[in-house]
Amino acid sequence: MSSETTSHKPRVAVVFGGRSSEHAISVVTAGAVLAAIDRDKYDVLPIGITTDGRWALTADDPARMAITDRRLPNVAELAEGGDGAVVLSADPTNREVVYSEPGAVPKVLGEVDVVFPVLHGPYGEDGTLQGLLELSGVPYVGSGVLASAVGQDKDYMKRVFASFGLPVGPYEVIRPREWERDAAGARRKIVEFAGEHGWPLFVKPARAGSSMGISKVDDLAGLDEAIEEARRHDPKIIVESLLRGREIECGVLEFEDGPRASAPAEIPPVTAHDFYDFEAKYIDSAAGIVPAPLTAQQTARVQELAVEAFEAASCEGLVRADFFLLDDGEFVINEINTLPGFTPISMYPRMWQESGVSYPELIDRLLQAALRRSTGLR
């Protein structure tokens, strides 16, 4: 038998779904990754996490993971078996994945060499899953515990950026205890912020993504409903003033010699929606402009800022950095996403496609970067 046929292919566990409100988008992302990953180079094990947190073996069937007729997919529909659960050992000397069902002998599924987490939001993108993988000693795609947590929390993200001298727009944060102790005072704090910076405001969950729970508030009459909607997703909310300008995004990818920035993209105004919300992003497929129609100087500047944001938050692997290009010509960073969407219409892979990195090559580069890194302090 030739050495080629006996050589070990790295085994990739693609972990998706999860307990956050972004569950369905994670499933869509996983479908795109599973369809593109090079099966001649990698063995693949799809693992879905249901909305109640159960790790399940799922069908390796990307076609069933797409949004169809505006219907969102979920892990429960893809799970194989009844109440069985996948268990990843917390022992760093043992990377075996075990599948167990009630009343049955646990089945060893073999070792995993690297995890590709495509979870969005809390319980996956926020450092929690990354902490589990660190304990297990399994390499994984993307940022570590600290950078993932910072990238999920818009409050601390902005604090980190400001401390590194990156331009950040005006914002106010209302923490859970503020509501519990003095809800009227917390609301008054937002009204005072509006008095200083003007209407409209954006009221957001501090630790959510995919535009979940975000409301644009034009005046005092819509404030209470917006607060309630944001708090439905996260007890901690952030309020931002409207920045007048163009929405520009830029991808960062870790190469062998360090992080590099992609061609930037522009998110044009969406006429059918009040802003670039969930429906515009994922249901109605609002198209970004790639590359963004910027001057060479503007392109270089936003690429520089994107890499600076990547380094400031100690990110690894990949990041999508979102900016506003203000009417005065200055860039302001809005946020970063440490596990950006990989759906067929997602901006991150489109920006790298424009930069000469195909979708399959992008997946391969991320896996190779993860395999080069060790877990633990680095």
Coordinates of C-alpha atoms in Angstrom, one line a residue:
M1 CA 0.0 0.0 0.0
S2 CA 1.4 3.4 -0.9
S3 CA 2.3 6.0 1.6
E4 CA -0.2 8.3 0.0
T5 CA -3.1 6.0 0.8
T6 CA -1.9 5.4 4.4
S7 CA -1.2 9.0 5.2
H8 CA -3.4 10.5 7.9
K9 CA -5.9 13.1 6.8
P10 CA -6.7 15.7 9.5
R11 CA -10.2 15.1 10.9
V12 CA -12.3 18.2 11.1
A13 CA -15.3 18.5 13.4
V14 CA -17.6 21.2 12.0
V15 CA -19.6 22.4 15.0
F16 CA -22.7 24.5 14.3
G17 CA -26.2 25.5 15.5
G18 CA -26.1 26.5 19.2
R19 CA -28.3 28.1 21.8
S20 CA -28.2 31.7 20.6
S21 CA -30.8 33.5 18.5
E22 CA -28.4 33.1 15.5
H23 CA -28.9 29.3 15.5
A24 CA -30.4 29.2 12.0
I25 CA -27.7 31.4 10.4
S26 CA -25.0 29.1 11.9
V27 CA -26.7 26.1 10.3
V28 CA -26.7 27.9 6.9
T29 CA -23.0 28.8 7.4
A30 CA -22.2 25.1 8.2
G31 CA -23.9 24.0 5.1
A32 CA -21.7 26.3 3.0
V33 CA -18.5 25.1 4.8
L34 CA -19.4 21.4 4.5
A35 CA -20.1 21.9 0.7
A36 CA -16.7 23.6 0.1
I37 CA -14.3 21.7 2.4
D38 CA -11.8 19.5 0.4
R39 CA -12.8 15.9 1.2
D40 CA -9.6 14.6 -0.4
K41 CA -7.6 16.6 2.1
Y42 CA -9.8 16.4 5.3
D43 CA -12.1 13.9 7.0
V44 CA -15.2 15.7 8.2
L45 CA -17.5 15.1 11.2
P46 CA -20.6 17.4 11.4
I47 CA -21.8 18.1 14.9
G48 CA -24.8 20.2 15.5
I49 CA -25.8 21.8 18.8
T50 CA -29.5 22.0 19.3
T51 CA -31.2 25.1 20.7
D52 CA -31.4 23.4 24.1
G53 CA -27.6 22.7 24.1
R54 CA -27.5 19.0 23.1
W55 CA -24.5 18.0 20.9
A56 CA -25.9 15.8 18.1
L57 CA -24.5 13.8 15.2
T58 CA -26.1 15.3 12.1
A59 CA -26.5 14.5 8.5
D60 CA -23.6 15.6 6.2
D61 CA -26.2 17.2 3.9
P62 CA -25.5 20.8 3.0
A63 CA -28.6 21.0 0.8
R64 CA -30.8 20.7 3.9
M65 CA -29.0 23.5 5.7
A66 CA -30.1 26.3 3.3
I67 CA -32.8 28.9 3.7
T68 CA -35.6 27.6 1.6
D69 CA -38.7 29.7 0.8
R70 CA -37.8 32.0 3.7
R71 CA -37.8 29.0 6.1
L72 CA -34.8 28.8 8.4
P73 CA -33.1 25.5 9.1
N74 CA -32.3 24.0 12.5
V75 CA -30.2 21.3 14.0
A76 CA -33.1 19.3 15.4
E77 CA -34.2 18.5 11.8
L78 CA -30.7 17.3 10.9
A79 CA -29.9 15.3 14.0
E80 CA -29.4 11.5 13.5
G81 CA -30.7 9.2 16.1
G82 CA -33.0 9.9 19.0
D83 CA -31.8 11.4 22.2
G84 CA -28.1 10.5 21.6
A85 CA -25.4 13.1 22.4
V86 CA -21.9 13.7 21.3
V87 CA -19.3 14.2 24.0
L88 CA -15.9 15.7 23.6
S89 CA -13.5 14.8 26.4
A90 CA -12.0 17.5 28.6
D91 CA -8.8 15.4 28.8
P92 CA -6.2 17.0 26.6
T93 CA -4.4 13.7 26.2
N94 CA -7.6 12.2 24.6
R95 CA -9.2 13.8 21.6
E96 CA -11.7 11.0 21.0
V97 CA -15.3 11.9 20.3
V98 CA -17.9 9.6 21.9
Y99 CA -21.6 9.2 21.0
S100 CA -23.9 7.9 23.7
E101 CA -27.5 7.1 23.8
P102 CA -29.7 6.2 26.8
G103 CA -29.4 2.5 27.6
A104 CA -26.7 1.8 25.0
V105 CA -23.0 1.3 25.2
P106 CA -21.2 4.6 24.2
K107 CA -19.7 4.5 20.7
V108 CA -16.3 5.9 20.1
L109 CA -16.3 8.0 16.9
G110 CA -12.5 8.5 16.7
E111 CA -10.2 11.4 17.3
V112 CA -10.7 15.0 16.1
D113 CA -7.6 16.9 15.0
V114 CA -9.2 20.3 14.6
V115 CA -12.6 22.0 15.2
F116 CA -14.2 24.4 12.8
P117 CA -16.7 26.3 15.0
V118 CA -19.3 28.1 12.9
L119 CA -21.5 29.1 15.8
H120 CA -22.6 32.7 16.0
G121 CA -23.5 34.6 19.2
P122 CA -23.4 33.5 22.8
Y123 CA -22.5 29.9 23.7
G124 CA -20.2 29.6 20.7
E125 CA -18.7 32.7 19.4
D126 CA -18.1 34.4 22.7
G127 CA -15.3 32.3 24.1
T128 CA -17.3 29.7 25.9
L129 CA -16.8 27.0 23.2
Q130 CA -13.2 28.2 22.8
G131 CA -12.6 27.6 26.5
L132 CA -14.0 24.0 26.2
L133 CA -11.7 23.3 23.3
E134 CA -8.7 24.7 25.2
L135 CA -9.5 22.3 28.1
S136 CA -9.8 19.5 25.6
G137 CA -6.5 20.4 23.9
V138 CA -8.1 20.4 20.5
P139 CA -7.0 23.1 18.0
Y140 CA -9.8 25.2 16.5
V141 CA -10.4 27.8 13.8
G142 CA -10.6 31.4 14.9
S143 CA -9.8 33.5 18.0
G144 CA -9.1 32.4 21.5
V145 CA -11.1 32.9 24.6
L146 CA -10.3 36.5 25.3
A147 CA -10.5 37.8 21.8
S148 CA -13.8 35.9 21.2
A149 CA -15.3 37.4 24.4
V150 CA -14.2 40.9 23.5
G151 CA -15.5 40.5 19.9
Q152 CA -18.9 39.4 21.2
D153 CA -19.4 42.2 23.7
K154 CA -19.8 45.5 21.9
D155 CA -19.2 47.4 25.2
Y156 CA -15.8 46.0 25.9
M157 CA -14.9 45.8 22.2
K158 CA -15.3 49.6 21.9
R159 CA -13.3 50.1 25.1
V160 CA -10.4 48.0 23.8
F161 CA -10.4 49.8 20.4
A162 CA -10.5 53.2 22.1
S163 CA -7.6 52.3 24.3
F164 CA -5.5 51.4 21.2
G165 CA -6.4 54.7 19.6
L166 CA -8.9 53.4 17.1
P167 CA -11.7 55.8 16.2
V168 CA -15.0 54.9 17.9
G169 CA -18.4 56.6 17.7
P170 CA -20.5 57.8 20.6
Y171 CA -22.3 55.1 22.6
E172 CA -24.0 54.4 26.0
V173 CA -24.3 51.1 27.8
I174 CA -27.0 50.0 30.2
R175 CA -26.1 47.0 32.3
P176 CA -28.6 44.5 33.8
R177 CA -28.2 45.8 37.4
E178 CA -29.0 49.3 36.3
W179 CA -32.4 48.1 35.1
E180 CA -32.9 46.1 38.2
R181 CA -32.1 48.9 40.6
D182 CA -33.5 51.9 38.7
A183 CA -35.2 51.3 35.4
A184 CA -36.5 54.9 35.2
G185 CA -33.0 56.2 35.8
A186 CA -31.5 53.9 33.1
R187 CA -34.1 55.1 30.6
R188 CA -33.4 58.7 31.5
K189 CA -29.7 58.0 30.8
I190 CA -30.6 57.0 27.2
V191 CA -32.8 60.1 26.8
E192 CA -30.0 62.3 28.0
F193 CA -27.7 60.6 25.5
A194 CA -30.2 61.3 22.7
G195 CA -30.3 64.9 23.9
E196 CA -26.6 65.2 23.5
H197 CA -26.1 63.3 20.2
G198 CA -29.6 63.6 18.6
W199 CA -32.1 61.2 17.2
P200 CA -32.3 58.6 15.7
L201 CA -30.6 56.1 17.9
F202 CA -29.8 52.4 17.5
V203 CA -30.7 50.3 20.5
K204 CA -28.9 46.9 20.4
P205 CA -28.2 43.8 22.5
A206 CA -24.6 44.2 23.6
R207 CA -23.8 40.6 22.9
A208 CA -25.7 39.5 19.8
G209 CA -25.0 39.5 16.1
S210 CA -26.7 39.1 12.7
S211 CA -28.6 42.3 13.5
M212 CA -30.7 40.4 16.0
G213 CA -32.7 42.6 18.3
I214 CA -31.6 45.9 16.9
S215 CA -34.0 48.8 16.5
K216 CA -33.6 52.2 14.9
V217 CA -35.5 54.7 17.1
D218 CA -36.5 58.0 15.6
D219 CA -38.0 59.6 18.7
L220 CA -39.0 59.1 22.3
A221 CA -42.2 57.2 21.3
G222 CA -40.4 54.2 20.0
L223 CA -37.8 53.9 22.8
D224 CA -39.5 51.6 25.3
E225 CA -40.4 49.0 22.6
A226 CA -36.8 49.1 21.3
I227 CA -35.4 48.6 24.8
E228 CA -37.7 45.6 25.4
E229 CA -36.7 44.1 22.0
A230 CA -33.0 44.4 22.7
R231 CA -33.3 43.0 26.3
R232 CA -35.2 40.0 24.9
H233 CA -31.9 39.0 23.4
D234 CA -29.5 40.3 26.1
P235 CA -30.1 41.9 29.5
K236 CA -27.2 44.2 28.7
I237 CA -27.9 46.8 25.9
I238 CA -25.9 49.3 24.0
V239 CA -27.2 52.6 22.5
E240 CA -25.4 54.2 19.6
S241 CA -25.9 57.5 17.8
L242 CA -26.5 57.5 14.0
L243 CA -23.3 58.1 12.2
R244 CA -23.9 59.6 8.8
G245 CA -21.8 58.1 6.1
R246 CA -21.2 54.9 4.2
E247 CA -21.0 51.4 5.6
I248 CA -17.7 49.8 4.7
E249 CA -16.5 46.3 5.7
C250 CA -13.1 44.7 5.4
G251 CA -11.9 41.1 6.0
V252 CA -8.8 40.1 7.9
L253 CA -7.2 36.6 7.3
E254 CA -4.2 35.1 9.1
F255 CA -1.5 34.1 6.6
E256 CA 1.8 32.4 7.4
D257 CA 3.5 35.8 7.7
G258 CA 0.7 37.4 9.7
P259 CA -2.7 39.0 9.2
R260 CA -3.6 40.6 5.9
A261 CA -6.7 42.7 4.9
S262 CA -9.0 41.9 2.0
A263 CA -10.4 44.2 -0.6
P264 CA -13.1 46.2 1.3
A265 CA -16.8 46.1 0.5
E266 CA -19.6 48.6 0.8
I267 CA -23.1 47.9 2.2
P268 CA -25.4 50.2 0.1
P269 CA -28.5 51.8 1.6
V270 CA -31.3 49.2 1.7
T271 CA -34.5 50.8 0.4
A272 CA -36.9 48.0 1.5
H273 CA -35.5 48.1 5.1
D274 CA -34.9 50.9 7.6
F275 CA -31.3 49.6 8.0
Y276 CA -29.2 46.6 7.3
D277 CA -31.2 44.3 9.5
F278 CA -31.6 40.5 9.7
E279 CA -34.1 40.2 6.9
A280 CA -32.0 42.4 4.6
K281 CA -28.9 40.3 5.3
Y282 CA -30.3 36.8 5.1
I283 CA -33.8 36.7 3.7
D284 CA -33.9 39.3 1.1
S285 CA -30.2 38.9 0.2
A286 CA -29.2 42.6 0.1
A287 CA -26.1 42.7 -2.0
G288 CA -22.9 44.5 -0.9
I289 CA -20.6 46.1 -3.5
V290 CA -17.3 44.3 -3.8
P291 CA -14.8 46.0 -4.1
A292 CA -16.1 49.1 -2.4
P293 CA -15.8 52.2 -4.7
L294 CA -13.1 53.9 -2.6
T295 CA -10.0 55.9 -3.5
A296 CA -6.7 54.1 -3.2
Q297 CA -5.9 56.1 -0.1
Q298 CA -9.3 55.3 1.5
T299 CA -8.8 51.6 0.7
A300 CA -5.3 51.5 2.2
R301 CA -6.6 53.3 5.3
V302 CA -9.5 51.0 6.0
Q303 CA -7.3 47.9 5.5
E304 CA -4.8 49.4 7.9
L305 CA -7.5 50.0 10.5
A306 CA -8.9 46.5 10.1
V307 CA -5.6 44.9 10.8
E308 CA -5.1 47.2 13.8
A309 CA -8.4 46.1 15.2
F310 CA -7.5 42.5 14.6
E311 CA -4.2 43.0 16.6
A312 CA -5.8 45.2 19.3
A313 CA -8.3 42.5 20.3
S314 CA -5.6 39.7 20.0
C315 CA -7.6 38.0 17.3
E316 CA -6.5 34.9 15.4
G317 CA -7.6 33.3 12.2
L318 CA -10.2 35.7 10.8
V319 CA -12.2 38.8 11.5
R320 CA -14.6 40.9 9.6
A321 CA -14.3 44.6 10.6
D322 CA -17.2 47.0 10.0
F323 CA -16.7 50.7 9.6
F324 CA -18.5 53.9 8.8
L325 CA -16.8 56.3 6.3
L326 CA -18.2 59.6 7.6
D327 CA -19.1 62.5 5.5
D328 CA -15.9 64.3 6.6
G329 CA -13.8 61.5 5.1
E330 CA -12.8 59.9 8.4
F331 CA -13.3 56.2 9.2
V332 CA -14.9 55.1 12.5
I333 CA -14.9 51.4 13.5
N334 CA -18.3 50.0 14.4
E335 CA -17.5 46.5 15.4
I336 CA -15.6 43.3 14.6
N337 CA -17.0 39.8 14.1
T338 CA -14.6 37.0 15.0
L339 CA -16.7 34.3 13.4
P340 CA -18.3 36.1 10.4
G341 CA -20.9 34.4 8.3
F342 CA -19.9 32.0 5.6
T343 CA -23.2 31.8 3.9
P344 CA -23.2 32.0 0.1
I345 CA -24.1 35.7 0.3
S346 CA -21.8 36.6 3.2
M347 CA -19.5 39.5 2.8
Y348 CA -16.4 37.9 4.3
P349 CA -15.9 35.2 1.6
R350 CA -17.0 37.6 -1.1
M351 CA -14.3 40.1 -0.1
W352 CA -11.6 37.4 -0.1
Q353 CA -12.8 36.1 -3.5
E354 CA -12.2 39.6 -4.8
S355 CA -8.8 39.5 -3.2
G356 CA -7.8 36.3 -5.0
V357 CA -8.7 33.7 -2.3
S358 CA -11.4 31.3 -3.4
Y359 CA -14.0 29.9 -1.0
P360 CA -12.3 26.4 -0.8
E361 CA -8.9 28.0 -0.3
L362 CA -10.3 30.3 2.4
I363 CA -11.5 27.2 4.3
D364 CA -8.2 25.5 3.8
R365 CA -6.2 28.5 5.0
L366 CA -8.3 28.7 8.2
L367 CA -7.9 25.0 9.0
Q368 CA -4.1 25.1 8.3
A369 CA -3.7 28.2 10.5
A370 CA -5.6 26.4 13.3
L371 CA -3.5 23.2 12.9
R372 CA -0.3 25.3 13.2
R373 CA -1.3 26.8 16.5
S374 CA -1.2 25.0 19.8
T375 CA -3.9 25.4 22.5
G376 CA -3.0 27.1 25.8
L377 CA -1.1 30.3 26.3
R378 CA 0.4 31.6 23.1

